[in-house]
PDB file of C-alpha atoms in Angstrom:
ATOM      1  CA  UNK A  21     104.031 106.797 117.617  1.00 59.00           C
ATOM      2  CA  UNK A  22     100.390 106.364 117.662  1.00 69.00           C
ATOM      3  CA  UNK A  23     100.803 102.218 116.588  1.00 85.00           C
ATOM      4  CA  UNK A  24     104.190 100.258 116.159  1.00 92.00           C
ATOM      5  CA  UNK A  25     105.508  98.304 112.961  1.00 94.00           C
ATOM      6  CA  UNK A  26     107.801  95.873 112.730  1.00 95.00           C
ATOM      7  CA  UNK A  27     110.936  95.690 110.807  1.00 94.00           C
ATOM      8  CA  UNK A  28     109.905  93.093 107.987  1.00 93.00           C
ATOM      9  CA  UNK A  29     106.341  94.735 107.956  1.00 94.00           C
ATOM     10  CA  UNK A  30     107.585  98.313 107.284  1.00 95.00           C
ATOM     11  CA  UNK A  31     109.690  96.728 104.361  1.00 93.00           C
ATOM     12  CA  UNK A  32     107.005  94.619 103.046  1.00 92.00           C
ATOM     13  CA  UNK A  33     104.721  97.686 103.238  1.00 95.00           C
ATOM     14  CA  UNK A  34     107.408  99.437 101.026  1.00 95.00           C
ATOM     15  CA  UNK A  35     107.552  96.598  98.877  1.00 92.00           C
ATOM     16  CA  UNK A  36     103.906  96.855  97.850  1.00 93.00           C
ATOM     17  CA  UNK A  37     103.734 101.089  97.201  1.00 96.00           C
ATOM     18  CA  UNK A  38     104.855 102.357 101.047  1.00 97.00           C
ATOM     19  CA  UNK A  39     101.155 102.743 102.255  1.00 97.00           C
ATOM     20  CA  UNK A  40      98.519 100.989 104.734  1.00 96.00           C
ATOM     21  CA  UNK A  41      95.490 101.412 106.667  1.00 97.00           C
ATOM     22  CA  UNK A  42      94.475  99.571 110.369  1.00 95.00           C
ATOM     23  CA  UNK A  43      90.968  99.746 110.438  1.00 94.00           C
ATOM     24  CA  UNK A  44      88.428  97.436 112.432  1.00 91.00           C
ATOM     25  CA  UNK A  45      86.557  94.598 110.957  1.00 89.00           C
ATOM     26  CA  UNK A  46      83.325  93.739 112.428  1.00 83.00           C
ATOM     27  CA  UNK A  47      83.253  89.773 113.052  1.00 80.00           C
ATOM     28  CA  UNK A  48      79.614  88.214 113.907  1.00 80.00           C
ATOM     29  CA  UNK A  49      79.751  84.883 115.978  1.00 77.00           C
ATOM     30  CA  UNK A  50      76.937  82.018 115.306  1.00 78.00           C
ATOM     31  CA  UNK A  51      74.542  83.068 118.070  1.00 80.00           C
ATOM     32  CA  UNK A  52      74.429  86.791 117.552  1.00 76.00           C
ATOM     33  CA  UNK A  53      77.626  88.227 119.035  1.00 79.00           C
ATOM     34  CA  UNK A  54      80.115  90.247 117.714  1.00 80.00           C
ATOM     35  CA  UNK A  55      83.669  91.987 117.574  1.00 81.00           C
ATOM     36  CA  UNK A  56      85.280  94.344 115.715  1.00 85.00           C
ATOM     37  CA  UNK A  57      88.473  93.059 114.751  1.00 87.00           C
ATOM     38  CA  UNK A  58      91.899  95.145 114.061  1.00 90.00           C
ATOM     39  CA  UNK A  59      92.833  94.570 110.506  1.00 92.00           C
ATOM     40  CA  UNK A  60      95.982  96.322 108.189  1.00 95.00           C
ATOM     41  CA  UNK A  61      95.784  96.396 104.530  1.00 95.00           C
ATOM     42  CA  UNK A  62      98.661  97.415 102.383  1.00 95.00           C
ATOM     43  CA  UNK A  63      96.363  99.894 100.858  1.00 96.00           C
ATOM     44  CA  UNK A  64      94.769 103.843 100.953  1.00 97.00           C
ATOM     45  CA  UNK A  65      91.319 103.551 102.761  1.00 96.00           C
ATOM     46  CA  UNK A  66      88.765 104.157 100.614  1.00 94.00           C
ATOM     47  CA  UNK A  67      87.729 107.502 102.648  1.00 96.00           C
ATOM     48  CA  UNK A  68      91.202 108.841 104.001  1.00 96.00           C
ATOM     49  CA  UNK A  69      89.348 111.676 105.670  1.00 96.00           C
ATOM     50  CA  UNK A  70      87.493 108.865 108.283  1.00 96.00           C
ATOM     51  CA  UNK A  71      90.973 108.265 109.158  1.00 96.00           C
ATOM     52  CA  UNK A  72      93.874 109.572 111.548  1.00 95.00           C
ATOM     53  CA  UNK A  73      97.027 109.939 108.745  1.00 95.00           C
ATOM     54  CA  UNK A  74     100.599 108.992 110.208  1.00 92.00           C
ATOM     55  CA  UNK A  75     103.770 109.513 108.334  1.00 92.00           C
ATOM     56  CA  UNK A  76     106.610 107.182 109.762  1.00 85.00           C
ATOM     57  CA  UNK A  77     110.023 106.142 108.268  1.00 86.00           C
ATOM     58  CA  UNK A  78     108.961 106.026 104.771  1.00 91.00           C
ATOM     59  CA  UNK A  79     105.287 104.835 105.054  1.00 95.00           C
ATOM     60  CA  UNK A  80     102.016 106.607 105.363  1.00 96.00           C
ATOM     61  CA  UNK A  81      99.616 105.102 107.637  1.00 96.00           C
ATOM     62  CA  UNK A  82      95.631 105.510 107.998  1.00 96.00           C
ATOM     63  CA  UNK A  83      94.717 104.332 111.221  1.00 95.00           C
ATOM     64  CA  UNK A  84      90.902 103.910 112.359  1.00 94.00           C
ATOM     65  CA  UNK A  85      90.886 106.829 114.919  1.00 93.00           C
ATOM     66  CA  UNK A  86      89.935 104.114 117.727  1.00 90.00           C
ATOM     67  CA  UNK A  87      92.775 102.581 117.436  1.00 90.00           C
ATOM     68  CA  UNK A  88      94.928 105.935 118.150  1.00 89.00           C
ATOM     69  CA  UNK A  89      97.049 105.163 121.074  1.00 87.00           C
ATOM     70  CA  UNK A  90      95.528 101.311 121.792  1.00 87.00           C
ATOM     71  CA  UNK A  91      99.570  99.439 121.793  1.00 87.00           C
ATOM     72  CA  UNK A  92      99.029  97.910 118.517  1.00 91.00           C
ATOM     73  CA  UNK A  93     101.524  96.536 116.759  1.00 94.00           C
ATOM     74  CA  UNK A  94     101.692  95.813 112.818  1.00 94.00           C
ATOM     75  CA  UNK A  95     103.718  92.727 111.645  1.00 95.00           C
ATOM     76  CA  UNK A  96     104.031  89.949 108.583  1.00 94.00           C
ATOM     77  CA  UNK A  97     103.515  86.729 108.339  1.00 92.00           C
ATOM     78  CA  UNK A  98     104.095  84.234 105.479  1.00 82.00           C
ATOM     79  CA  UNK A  99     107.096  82.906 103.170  1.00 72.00           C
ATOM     80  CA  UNK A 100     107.926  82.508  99.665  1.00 62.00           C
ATOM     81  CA  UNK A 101     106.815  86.424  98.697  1.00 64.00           C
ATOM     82  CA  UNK A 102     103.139  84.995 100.017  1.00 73.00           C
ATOM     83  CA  UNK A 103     103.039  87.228 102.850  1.00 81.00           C
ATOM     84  CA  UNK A 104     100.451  89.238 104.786  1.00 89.00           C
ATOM     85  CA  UNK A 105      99.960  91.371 107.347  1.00 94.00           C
ATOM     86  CA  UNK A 106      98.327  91.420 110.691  1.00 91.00           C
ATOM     87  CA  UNK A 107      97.295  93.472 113.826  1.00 92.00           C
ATOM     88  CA  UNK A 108      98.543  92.418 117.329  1.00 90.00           C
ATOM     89  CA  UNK A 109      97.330  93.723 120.873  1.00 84.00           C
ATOM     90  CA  UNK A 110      93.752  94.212 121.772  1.00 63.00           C
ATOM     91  CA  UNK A 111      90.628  95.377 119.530  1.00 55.00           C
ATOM     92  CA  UNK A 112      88.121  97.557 120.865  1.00 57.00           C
ATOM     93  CA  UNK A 113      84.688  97.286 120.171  1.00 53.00           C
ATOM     94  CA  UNK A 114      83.426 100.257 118.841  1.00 50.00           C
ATOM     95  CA  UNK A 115      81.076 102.334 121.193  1.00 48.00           C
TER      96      UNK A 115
END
């Protein structure tokens, strides 16, 4: 599989319609650096075609095409139905 999710975060993904993207979020520092960071949304992207589609167990996934093959793994975090989710393993920067 092209990126790994977790138990609870494939169920909360079904929970909220079964779909979600992993894109990269540029982050700007104080003093004029930056990273792009590795984000997941339980949403469609707003351009599906900009993205590489994955259907797995029961979800469909738009991944960023950068992040094809980089060991990320999606997971949840939260409690009390508050929950969201979040990208672990390493970001590239875009070239």
């Amino acid at each position: 599989m092209a990126i790994e999710v977790s138990d609870s975060a494939r169920e909360w993904i079904k929970r909220k319609g079964g779909v979600a993207t992993v894109r990269l979020s540029p982050r700007h520092g104080c003093c004029g650096g930056g990273a792009d960071i590795a984000v997941a949304e339980a949403r469609p992207p707003d351009d599906p075609a900009c993205y590489t589609g994955v259907e797995f167990e029961g979800l469909s996934l738009y991944l960023d095409p950068t992040l094809v093959g980089q060991g990320l793994r999606v997971d949840v975090a939260g409690f009390l139905g508050m929950g969201h989710l979040f990208v672990e393993g390493v970001s590239p920067t875009r070239s």
